[in-house]
Short mmCIF file of C-alpha atoms and ligand atoms in Angstrom, two decimals:
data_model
loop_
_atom_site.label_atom_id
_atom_site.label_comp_id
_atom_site.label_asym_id
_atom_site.label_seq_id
_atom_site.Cartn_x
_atom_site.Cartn_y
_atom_site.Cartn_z
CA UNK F 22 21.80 -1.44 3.76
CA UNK F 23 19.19 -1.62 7.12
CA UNK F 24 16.24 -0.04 6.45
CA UNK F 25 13.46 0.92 9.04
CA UNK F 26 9.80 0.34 7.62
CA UNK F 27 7.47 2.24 9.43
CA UNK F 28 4.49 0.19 9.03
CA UNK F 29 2.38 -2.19 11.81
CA UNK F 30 1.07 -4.32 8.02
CA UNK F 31 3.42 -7.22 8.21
CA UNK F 32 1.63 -7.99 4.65
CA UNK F 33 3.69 -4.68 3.43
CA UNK F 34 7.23 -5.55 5.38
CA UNK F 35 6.51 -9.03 3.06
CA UNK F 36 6.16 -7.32 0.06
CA UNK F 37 9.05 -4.92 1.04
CA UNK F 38 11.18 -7.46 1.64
CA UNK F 39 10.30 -9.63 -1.36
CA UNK F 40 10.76 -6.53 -3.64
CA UNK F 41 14.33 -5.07 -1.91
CA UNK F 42 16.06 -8.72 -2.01
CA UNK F 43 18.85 -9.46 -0.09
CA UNK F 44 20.64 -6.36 -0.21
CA UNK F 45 18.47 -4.47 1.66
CA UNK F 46 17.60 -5.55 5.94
CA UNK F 47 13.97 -4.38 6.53
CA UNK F 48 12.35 -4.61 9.96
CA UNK F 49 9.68 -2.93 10.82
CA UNK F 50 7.99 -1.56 13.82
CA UNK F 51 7.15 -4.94 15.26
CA UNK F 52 10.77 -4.86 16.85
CA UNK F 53 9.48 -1.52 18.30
CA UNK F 54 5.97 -1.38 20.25
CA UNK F 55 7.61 1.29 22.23
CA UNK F 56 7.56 3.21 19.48
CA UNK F 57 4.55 5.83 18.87
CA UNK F 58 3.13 6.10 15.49
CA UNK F 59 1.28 9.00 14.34
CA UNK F 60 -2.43 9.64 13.29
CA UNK F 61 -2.84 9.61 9.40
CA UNK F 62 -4.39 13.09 9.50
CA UNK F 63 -3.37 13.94 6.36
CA UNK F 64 -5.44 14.68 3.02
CA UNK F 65 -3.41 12.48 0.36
CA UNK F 66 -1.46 9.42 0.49
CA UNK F 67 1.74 11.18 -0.09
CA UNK F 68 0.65 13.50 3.35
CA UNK F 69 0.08 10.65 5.39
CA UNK F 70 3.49 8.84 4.02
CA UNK F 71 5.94 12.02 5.42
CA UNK F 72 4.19 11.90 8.09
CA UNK F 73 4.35 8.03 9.24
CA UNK F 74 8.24 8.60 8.14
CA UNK F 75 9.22 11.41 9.96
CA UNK F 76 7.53 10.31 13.25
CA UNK F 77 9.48 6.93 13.48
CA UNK F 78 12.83 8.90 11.96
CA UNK F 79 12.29 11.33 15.03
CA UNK F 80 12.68 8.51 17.43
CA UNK F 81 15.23 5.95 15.51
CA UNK F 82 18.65 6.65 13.74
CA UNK F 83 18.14 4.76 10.75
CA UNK F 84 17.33 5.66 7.24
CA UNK F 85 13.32 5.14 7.44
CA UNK F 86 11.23 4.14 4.99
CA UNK F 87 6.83 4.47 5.53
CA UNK F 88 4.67 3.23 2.62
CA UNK F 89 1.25 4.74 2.55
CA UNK F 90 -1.18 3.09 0.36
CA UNK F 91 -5.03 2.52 -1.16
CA UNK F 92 -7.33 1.69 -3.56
CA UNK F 93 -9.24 4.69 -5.26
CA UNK F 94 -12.51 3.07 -7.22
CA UNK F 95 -13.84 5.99 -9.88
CA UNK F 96 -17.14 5.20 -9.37
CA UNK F 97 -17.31 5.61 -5.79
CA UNK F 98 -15.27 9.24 -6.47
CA UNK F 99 -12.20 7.93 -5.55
CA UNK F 100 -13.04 6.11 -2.47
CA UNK F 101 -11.87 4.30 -0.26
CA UNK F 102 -8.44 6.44 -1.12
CA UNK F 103 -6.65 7.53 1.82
CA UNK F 104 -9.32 5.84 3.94
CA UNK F 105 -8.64 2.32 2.64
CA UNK F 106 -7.27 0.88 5.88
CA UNK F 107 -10.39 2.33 8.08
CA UNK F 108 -13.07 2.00 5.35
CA UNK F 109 -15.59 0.27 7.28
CA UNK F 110 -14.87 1.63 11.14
CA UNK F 111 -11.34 2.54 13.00
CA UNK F 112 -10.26 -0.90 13.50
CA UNK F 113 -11.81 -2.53 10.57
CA UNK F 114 -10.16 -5.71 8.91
CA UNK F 115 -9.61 -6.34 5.33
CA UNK F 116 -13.06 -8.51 5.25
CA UNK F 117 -15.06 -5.83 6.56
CA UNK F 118 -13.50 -3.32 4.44
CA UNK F 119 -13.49 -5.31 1.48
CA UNK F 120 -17.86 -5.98 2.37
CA UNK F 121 -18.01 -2.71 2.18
CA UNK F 122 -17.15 -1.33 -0.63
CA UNK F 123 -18.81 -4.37 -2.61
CA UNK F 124 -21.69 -2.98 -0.80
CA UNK F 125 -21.42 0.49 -1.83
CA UNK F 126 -20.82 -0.59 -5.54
CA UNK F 127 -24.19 -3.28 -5.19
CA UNK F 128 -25.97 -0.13 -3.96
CA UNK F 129 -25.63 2.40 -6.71
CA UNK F 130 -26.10 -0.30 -8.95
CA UNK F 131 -22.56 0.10 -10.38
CA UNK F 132 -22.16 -1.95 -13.66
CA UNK F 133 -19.15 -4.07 -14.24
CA UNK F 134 -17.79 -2.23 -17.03
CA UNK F 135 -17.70 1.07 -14.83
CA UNK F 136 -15.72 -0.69 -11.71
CA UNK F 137 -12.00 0.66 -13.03
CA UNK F 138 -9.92 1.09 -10.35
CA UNK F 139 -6.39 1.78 -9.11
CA UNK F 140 -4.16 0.81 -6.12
CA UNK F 141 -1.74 3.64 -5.48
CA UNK F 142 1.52 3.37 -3.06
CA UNK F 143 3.37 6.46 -2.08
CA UNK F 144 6.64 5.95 -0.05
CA UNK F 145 8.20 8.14 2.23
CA UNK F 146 12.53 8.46 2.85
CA UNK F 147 13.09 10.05 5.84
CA UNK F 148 16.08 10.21 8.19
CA UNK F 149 16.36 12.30 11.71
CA UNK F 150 13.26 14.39 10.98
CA UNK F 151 13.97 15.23 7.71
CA UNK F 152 12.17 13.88 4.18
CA UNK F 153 15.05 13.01 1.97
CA UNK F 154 12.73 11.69 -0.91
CA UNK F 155 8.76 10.43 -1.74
CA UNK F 156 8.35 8.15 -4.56
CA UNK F 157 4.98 6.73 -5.90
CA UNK F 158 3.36 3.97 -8.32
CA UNK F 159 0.32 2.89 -9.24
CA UNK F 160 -1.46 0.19 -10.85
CA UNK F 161 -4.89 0.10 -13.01
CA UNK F 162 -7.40 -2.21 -13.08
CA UNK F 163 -11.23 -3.02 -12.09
CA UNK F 164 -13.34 -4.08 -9.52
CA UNK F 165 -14.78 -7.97 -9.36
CA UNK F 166 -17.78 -8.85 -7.27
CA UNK F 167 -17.89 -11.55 -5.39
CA UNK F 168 -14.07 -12.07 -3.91
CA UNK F 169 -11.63 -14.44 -5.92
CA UNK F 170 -8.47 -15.77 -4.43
CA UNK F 171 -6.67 -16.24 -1.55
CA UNK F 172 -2.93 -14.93 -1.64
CA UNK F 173 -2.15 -11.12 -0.89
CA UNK F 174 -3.89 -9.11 1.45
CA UNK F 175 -6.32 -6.32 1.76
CA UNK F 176 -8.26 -5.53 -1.48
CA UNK F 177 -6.32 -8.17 -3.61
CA UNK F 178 -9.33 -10.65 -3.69
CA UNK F 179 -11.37 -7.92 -5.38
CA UNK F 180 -9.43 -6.47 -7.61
CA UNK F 181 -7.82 -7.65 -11.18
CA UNK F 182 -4.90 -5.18 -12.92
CA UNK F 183 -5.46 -4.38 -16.34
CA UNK F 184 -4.64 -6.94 -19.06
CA UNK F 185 -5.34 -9.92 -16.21
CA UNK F 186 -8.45 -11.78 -16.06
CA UNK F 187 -7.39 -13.03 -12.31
CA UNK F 188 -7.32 -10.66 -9.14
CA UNK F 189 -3.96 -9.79 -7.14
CA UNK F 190 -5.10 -12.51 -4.88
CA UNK F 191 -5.47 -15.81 -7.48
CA UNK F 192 -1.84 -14.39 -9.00
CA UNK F 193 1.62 -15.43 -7.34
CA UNK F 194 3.11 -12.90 -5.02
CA UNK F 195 5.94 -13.03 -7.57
CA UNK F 196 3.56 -11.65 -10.20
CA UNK F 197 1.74 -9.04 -8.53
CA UNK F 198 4.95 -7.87 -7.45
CA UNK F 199 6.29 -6.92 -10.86
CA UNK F 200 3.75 -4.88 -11.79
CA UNK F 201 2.12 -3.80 -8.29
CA UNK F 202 1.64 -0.54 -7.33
CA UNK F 203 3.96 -1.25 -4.07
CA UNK F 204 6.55 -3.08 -6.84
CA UNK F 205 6.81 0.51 -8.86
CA UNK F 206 7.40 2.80 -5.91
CA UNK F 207 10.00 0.27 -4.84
CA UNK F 208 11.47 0.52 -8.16
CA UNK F 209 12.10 4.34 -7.66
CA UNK F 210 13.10 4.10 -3.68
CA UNK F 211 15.50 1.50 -4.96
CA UNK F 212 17.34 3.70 -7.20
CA UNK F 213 17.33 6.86 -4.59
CA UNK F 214 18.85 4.56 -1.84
CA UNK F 215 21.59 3.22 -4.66
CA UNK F 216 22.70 6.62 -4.81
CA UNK F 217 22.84 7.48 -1.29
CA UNK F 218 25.09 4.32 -0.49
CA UNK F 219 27.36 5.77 -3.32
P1 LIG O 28 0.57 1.10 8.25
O1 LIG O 28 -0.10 2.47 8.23
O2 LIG O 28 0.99 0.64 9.63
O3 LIG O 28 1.69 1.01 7.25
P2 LIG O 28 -1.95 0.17 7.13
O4 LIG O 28 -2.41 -1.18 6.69
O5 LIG O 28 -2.84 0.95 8.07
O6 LIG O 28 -0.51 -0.01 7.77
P3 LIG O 28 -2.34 2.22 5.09
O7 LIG O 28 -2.77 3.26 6.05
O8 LIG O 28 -1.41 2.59 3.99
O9 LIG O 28 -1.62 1.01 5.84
O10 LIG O 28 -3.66 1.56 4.48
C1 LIG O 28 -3.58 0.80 3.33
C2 LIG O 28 -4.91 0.10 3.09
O11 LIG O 28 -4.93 -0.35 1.73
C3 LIG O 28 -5.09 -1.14 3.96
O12 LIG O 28 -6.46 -1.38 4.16
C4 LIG O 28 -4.47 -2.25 3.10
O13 LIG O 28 -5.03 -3.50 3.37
C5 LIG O 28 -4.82 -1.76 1.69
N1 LIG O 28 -3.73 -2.12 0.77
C6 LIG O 28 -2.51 -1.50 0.67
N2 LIG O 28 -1.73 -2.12 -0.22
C7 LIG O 28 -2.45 -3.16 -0.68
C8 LIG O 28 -2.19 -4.19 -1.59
O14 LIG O 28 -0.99 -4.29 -2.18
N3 LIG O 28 -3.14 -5.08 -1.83
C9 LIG O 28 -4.34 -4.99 -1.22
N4 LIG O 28 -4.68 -4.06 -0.33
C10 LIG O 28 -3.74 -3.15 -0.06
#
């Protein structure tokens, strides 16, 4: 089955691709600069998801799939949430996001025991305009200070899932992806799409 991913992260078409397996043909929007994506205006992950995948379903055929993700840190409220990707500025990268929030934490003085965490991943179905489906997954864990590892992307370095004593980024990709937040959405899109192909 071909599959659209609305995303511009080739880190998430990866981890899409890694999770789907061979059954599944993912491209993404790199095939398709022409193609306008939205502006995450919305208020939750789950918002900003329907709307990625109903913009790029409005100007392709296929079945589209848009993953909206973050990493909500208690102590900081819930931030960076929705505003992961654009944490530190518009057009921030993953270092100066990452900087920042280590910053924020160093500031209030947060104490290692109160740095739980979560990543959350909401995914969005949609085909010609219309949502067929949203399916979600998250993963807890805490925050470490400084960065540790290399592998993964974003906020890996800095954060470790519950039950781990390394981060997403000193684990293989094969182990964050079984019990990633990305890895349980998947788990849930993969069963929808098995019973629209039937
Ligand atoms: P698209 O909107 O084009 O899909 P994006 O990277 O802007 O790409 P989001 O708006 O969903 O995606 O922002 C997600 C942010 O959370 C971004 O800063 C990522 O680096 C980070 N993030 C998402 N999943 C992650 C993961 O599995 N590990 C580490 N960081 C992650």
């Amino acid at each position: 089955m071909d599959l659209l991913l609305a995303t511009r992260n080739p880190n998430k078409t990866r981890e899409f691709r890694e999770l789907l397996g061979q059954a599944f043909g993912v491209i993404d929007l790199s095939s398709f600069p022409e193609i306008a994506t939205p502006e995450e205006a919305g208020r939750t992950s789950e918002e900003n998801a329907i709307l990625k995948a109903i913009a790029a379903s409005k100007q392709l055929p296929s079945l589209v799939i848009a993953d909206d993700s973050g990493l909500e840190v208690d102590a900081l409220g819930g931030a960076p949430g929705v505003f992961s990707a654009r944490y530190a500025g518009e057009n921030a990268g993953d270092v100066s996001n990452v900087d920042k929030l280590l910053r924020e934490l160093r500031k209030q003085n947060i104490a290692t025991e109160k740095r739980s965490a979560r990543f959350r991943c909401v995914i969005a179905l949609a085909q010609n305009g219309k949502l067929l489906g949203v399916f979600e997954g998250f993963v807890e864990g805490k925050i470490v200070d400084p960065p540790r590892g290399s592998a993964g992307f974003g906020y890996d370095p800095i954060f470790e899932p519950k039950g781990f004593d390394q981060t997403f980024a000193e684990i293989t990709p094969e182990s964050k992806n079984k019990i990633s937040h990305r890895g349980q959405a998947i788990a849930a899109l993969r069963k929808a799409l098995r019973e629209i192909e039937n």
